[in-house]
Amino acid sequence: MTFATSRPSRADQAGISFWLPGTFGSLAATPGQPGWALATMYMHTSVNAGGDVAASRAIRLGNTTTNLTVDLNAKLRARVDLIGVAPSYTFAEPVFGGQLALSMLAFVANTQDRIDALLTGALGPIGFSRSRSISDSLFSYGDLYPQATLKWNHGVHNTMVYGMANLPVGDYEPNRLTNIGLGHWSVDGGFGYTYFDQKAGNEFSFVTGLTYNFKNPDLQYKNGIDWHLDWGASKFLSKQIHVGLVGYAYQQLTADSGSGATLGDFESRVFAVGPQIGYLFPVGNMQGYLNLKGYGEFGARHRPEGFNVWLTFAISPSAAQHVAAKPVIRK
């Protein structure tokens, strides 16, 4: 199960991107058990950004540009608390020799943005300068995110391909500082690999992909193409508990465009690394899984930087011989 959402801690248009780094983690490419499953997730993020991102957020309030210039010493502070639910179905019949699974994520979020900036302007021939704070908050629903994965297992080697999209049905208003919805369509696809030696208890996974964004018609703004890499490595201390590290890299490859892209290319990047712990346990004849992971970001450019924490609970079908030996949810 994967999660993606709009948040004020990301890149591209006003500091927001479709792809949420950290969506994939350990055991990402391992096939699961056929049938219905359900994953729920809580995520908290707190970030700060400098003048370029703050200016981008401030001037894109609708189709007009404010007559006050946001000084590049402006600071953006953002916090998000999000709860997501993602039902999924894994097919028993092979597709191209692999295992097909479909899922759909829906979520609600509470987000808060604040910009502290030095505003400059002119009244006739007389110029002026003053400090000002702009803040906004919103608790509402987000876009929908359908996803398909196809996975293959070859002993300790597991591979996958995936595709997902953003359906822009969430709460979005171009004249607000804070939004939950993105306001535009996006598609994303890529591949992943997991090395999982059950006997030794060693695991390493990565998933990489590209995002293509369509134009936001309200702002006449089109995000560039984004590349992302999520990875996780862990050691099973027992058949139920594993610990390790997670991380991600995010790089915008092409420039933003459109008449609303008044700040130029605005290509962004960020990196992150942090710890994780996972716990597998039976829930009746199903398998339960809890995972806690956190990321500390660094190396950000044209993008807010901070930390985010994920807590995931998933329940899925379980074959008796795989309950403890082969986990099927990877968060």
Coordinates of C-alpha atoms in Angstrom, one line a residue, residues 72-297:
L72 CA 13.8 37.1 -0.5
N73 CA 14.4 37.1 3.3
A74 CA 10.9 35.9 3.8
K75 CA 10.3 32.7 5.7
L76 CA 7.7 30.0 5.2
R77 CA 6.6 27.7 8.1
A78 CA 4.2 24.8 7.5
R79 CA 2.7 21.9 9.5
V80 CA 0.6 19.1 8.2
D81 CA -1.3 16.3 10.1
L82 CA -2.8 13.8 7.7
I83 CA -4.9 10.6 8.0
G84 CA -5.2 8.3 5.0
V85 CA -7.1 5.2 4.2
A86 CA -6.2 2.9 1.3
P87 CA -8.2 -0.2 0.4
S88 CA -6.6 -2.6 -2.1
Y89 CA -7.3 -5.8 -3.9
T90 CA -4.6 -8.4 -4.9
F91 CA -5.5 -10.7 -7.8
A92 CA -4.8 -14.5 -7.5
E93 CA -4.5 -15.0 -11.2
P94 CA -1.1 -14.0 -12.6
V95 CA -0.8 -11.1 -15.1
F96 CA 2.2 -11.3 -17.4
G97 CA 3.6 -13.8 -14.9
G98 CA 3.3 -11.4 -12.0
Q99 CA 0.9 -10.4 -9.2
L100 CA -1.4 -7.5 -9.9
A101 CA -2.8 -5.3 -7.1
L102 CA -5.1 -2.2 -7.3
S103 CA -5.5 0.4 -4.6
M104 CA -7.1 3.8 -4.0
L105 CA -6.0 6.3 -1.4
A106 CA -8.4 8.9 0.2
F107 CA -7.4 11.2 3.0
V108 CA -8.2 14.2 5.2
A109 CA -5.6 16.6 6.5
N110 CA -5.1 19.6 8.7
T111 CA -2.5 22.0 7.3
Q112 CA -1.2 25.3 8.6
D113 CA 1.0 27.8 6.7
R114 CA 2.6 31.0 7.8
I115 CA 4.8 33.5 5.9
D116 CA 6.8 36.2 7.7
A117 CA 8.1 38.6 5.1
L118 CA 9.4 42.1 4.4
L119 CA 7.0 43.8 2.0
T120 CA 8.1 46.7 -0.1
G121 CA 6.1 48.9 -2.4
A122 CA 5.5 52.5 -3.5
L123 CA 2.8 55.1 -3.1
G124 CA 3.4 57.4 -6.0
P125 CA 7.0 58.7 -5.7
I126 CA 7.2 57.6 -2.1
G127 CA 8.6 54.1 -1.4
F128 CA 7.9 52.2 1.8
S129 CA 8.9 49.0 3.6
R130 CA 7.3 47.1 6.4
S131 CA 7.1 43.6 7.9
R132 CA 4.0 41.5 7.5
S133 CA 2.8 38.0 8.4
I134 CA 0.4 36.0 6.3
S135 CA -1.1 32.8 7.7
D136 CA -3.8 30.3 6.7
S137 CA -5.1 27.0 7.9
L138 CA -7.4 24.3 6.5
F139 CA -8.9 21.0 7.6
S140 CA -10.5 19.3 4.7
Y141 CA -10.3 16.4 2.2
G142 CA -7.7 15.7 -0.5
D143 CA -7.5 14.3 -4.0
L144 CA -7.9 10.6 -4.8
Y145 CA -4.9 8.5 -5.8
P146 CA -5.5 5.3 -7.7
Q147 CA -2.5 3.0 -8.1
A148 CA -1.7 -0.3 -9.8
T149 CA 1.4 -2.5 -9.1
L150 CA 2.7 -5.6 -10.8
K151 CA 5.2 -7.8 -8.9
W152 CA 7.4 -10.8 -9.6
N153 CA 9.3 -13.0 -7.2
H154 CA 12.5 -15.0 -8.0
G155 CA 13.8 -16.4 -4.7
V156 CA 15.5 -13.6 -2.7
H157 CA 15.0 -11.2 -5.7
N158 CA 11.7 -9.3 -6.1
T159 CA 10.8 -6.8 -8.8
M160 CA 7.8 -4.5 -9.5
V161 CA 6.4 -1.9 -11.8
Y162 CA 3.8 0.6 -10.7
G163 CA 1.6 3.4 -12.1
M164 CA -0.5 5.9 -10.2
A165 CA -2.4 9.2 -10.9
N166 CA -3.8 12.2 -9.1
L167 CA -7.6 12.8 -9.5
P168 CA -8.0 16.5 -8.6
V169 CA -11.2 16.3 -6.6
G170 CA -9.9 17.6 -3.3
D171 CA -10.5 20.9 -1.6
Y172 CA -8.7 23.5 -3.7
E173 CA -9.2 27.2 -4.1
P174 CA -6.6 29.3 -6.1
N175 CA -7.1 32.4 -3.9
R176 CA -6.1 30.6 -0.7
L177 CA -2.6 30.4 0.8
T178 CA -3.3 26.8 2.0
N179 CA -4.9 24.0 0.0
I180 CA -5.4 20.3 0.4
G181 CA -6.0 19.5 -3.2
L182 CA -3.5 20.1 -6.0
G183 CA -5.7 21.7 -8.6
H184 CA -4.3 19.7 -11.5
W185 CA -3.9 16.2 -12.9
S186 CA -0.7 14.2 -12.5
V187 CA 0.5 10.7 -13.5
D188 CA 3.5 8.8 -12.1
G189 CA 5.2 5.5 -12.9
G190 CA 8.3 3.6 -12.2
F191 CA 9.9 0.3 -11.0
G192 CA 11.3 -1.2 -7.8
Y193 CA 13.4 -3.9 -6.4
T194 CA 13.6 -5.8 -3.1
Y195 CA 16.3 -8.2 -1.9
F196 CA 14.9 -10.3 0.9
D197 CA 16.8 -13.2 2.4
Q198 CA 14.3 -14.7 4.9
K199 CA 16.8 -17.1 6.4
A200 CA 19.4 -14.3 7.2
G201 CA 16.7 -11.7 7.9
N202 CA 18.3 -9.1 5.6
E203 CA 16.3 -6.8 3.3
F204 CA 17.0 -3.9 1.0
S205 CA 14.5 -2.1 -1.2
F206 CA 14.3 0.8 -3.6
V207 CA 11.6 2.3 -5.8
T208 CA 12.2 5.0 -8.4
G209 CA 9.9 6.8 -10.8
L210 CA 9.0 9.9 -12.8
T211 CA 6.0 12.3 -12.4
Y212 CA 4.4 14.2 -15.3
N213 CA 2.2 17.1 -14.3
F214 CA -0.6 18.7 -16.3
K215 CA -1.3 22.4 -16.2
N216 CA -3.2 24.0 -13.4
P217 CA -5.9 25.9 -15.3
D218 CA -6.6 28.4 -12.5
L219 CA -3.0 29.6 -12.2
Q220 CA -1.8 28.8 -15.8
Y221 CA 1.1 27.0 -14.1
K222 CA 2.7 23.7 -15.2
N223 CA 5.1 21.8 -12.9
G224 CA 8.2 20.3 -14.5
I225 CA 8.9 16.5 -14.6
D226 CA 10.1 15.1 -11.3
W227 CA 12.3 12.2 -10.5
H228 CA 12.2 10.4 -7.1
L229 CA 13.9 7.6 -5.3
D230 CA 12.6 5.9 -2.1
W231 CA 14.7 3.3 -0.3
G232 CA 14.7 1.2 2.9
A233 CA 17.0 -1.3 4.5
S234 CA 16.2 -3.4 7.5
K235 CA 17.3 -6.4 9.7
F236 CA 14.8 -8.9 11.1
L237 CA 15.7 -9.3 14.8
S238 CA 13.0 -12.0 15.0
K239 CA 10.2 -13.3 12.8
Q240 CA 8.0 -10.4 13.9
I241 CA 10.3 -7.3 14.4
H242 CA 12.6 -5.6 12.0
V243 CA 14.6 -2.4 12.3
G244 CA 16.6 -0.3 9.9
L245 CA 16.9 2.9 7.9
V246 CA 14.8 4.6 5.3
G247 CA 15.5 7.5 2.9
Y248 CA 14.6 9.4 -0.2
A249 CA 15.9 11.6 -2.9
Y250 CA 13.8 14.0 -5.0
Q251 CA 14.9 16.1 -8.0
Q252 CA 12.9 18.2 -10.5
L253 CA 14.3 17.5 -13.9
T254 CA 12.6 20.1 -16.1
A255 CA 11.6 23.7 -15.5
D256 CA 8.2 24.9 -14.5
S257 CA 6.3 26.6 -17.3
G258 CA 3.2 28.6 -18.1
S259 CA 2.3 32.3 -17.8
G260 CA 2.0 31.8 -14.0
A261 CA 5.6 30.7 -13.6
T262 CA 6.8 34.2 -12.7
L263 CA 9.8 33.0 -10.7
G264 CA 11.4 31.1 -13.5
D265 CA 12.6 27.5 -13.7
F266 CA 12.1 26.8 -9.9
E267 CA 13.6 23.4 -10.2
S268 CA 13.8 21.7 -6.7
R269 CA 15.5 18.9 -4.9
V270 CA 15.7 17.4 -1.4
F271 CA 17.2 14.4 0.4
A272 CA 16.3 12.6 3.6
V273 CA 17.3 9.7 5.8
G274 CA 15.9 8.3 9.1
P275 CA 15.2 5.3 11.3
Q276 CA 12.3 2.7 11.1
I277 CA 10.9 -0.1 13.1
G278 CA 8.2 -2.6 12.0
Y279 CA 6.2 -5.2 13.8
L280 CA 4.2 -8.1 12.4
F281 CA 1.4 -9.8 14.3
P282 CA -1.7 -12.0 13.7
V283 CA -5.2 -10.5 13.7
G284 CA -7.5 -13.5 13.7
N285 CA -6.8 -15.3 10.4
M286 CA -5.4 -12.0 8.9
Q287 CA -1.9 -10.4 9.2
G288 CA -1.4 -7.1 10.9
Y289 CA 1.6 -4.8 10.5
L290 CA 2.7 -1.7 12.3
N291 CA 5.5 0.5 11.0
L292 CA 7.0 3.7 12.4
K293 CA 9.5 5.7 10.4
G294 CA 10.9 9.2 10.4
Y295 CA 12.8 11.3 7.9
G296 CA 15.2 14.2 8.5
E297 CA 15.5 16.3 5.3

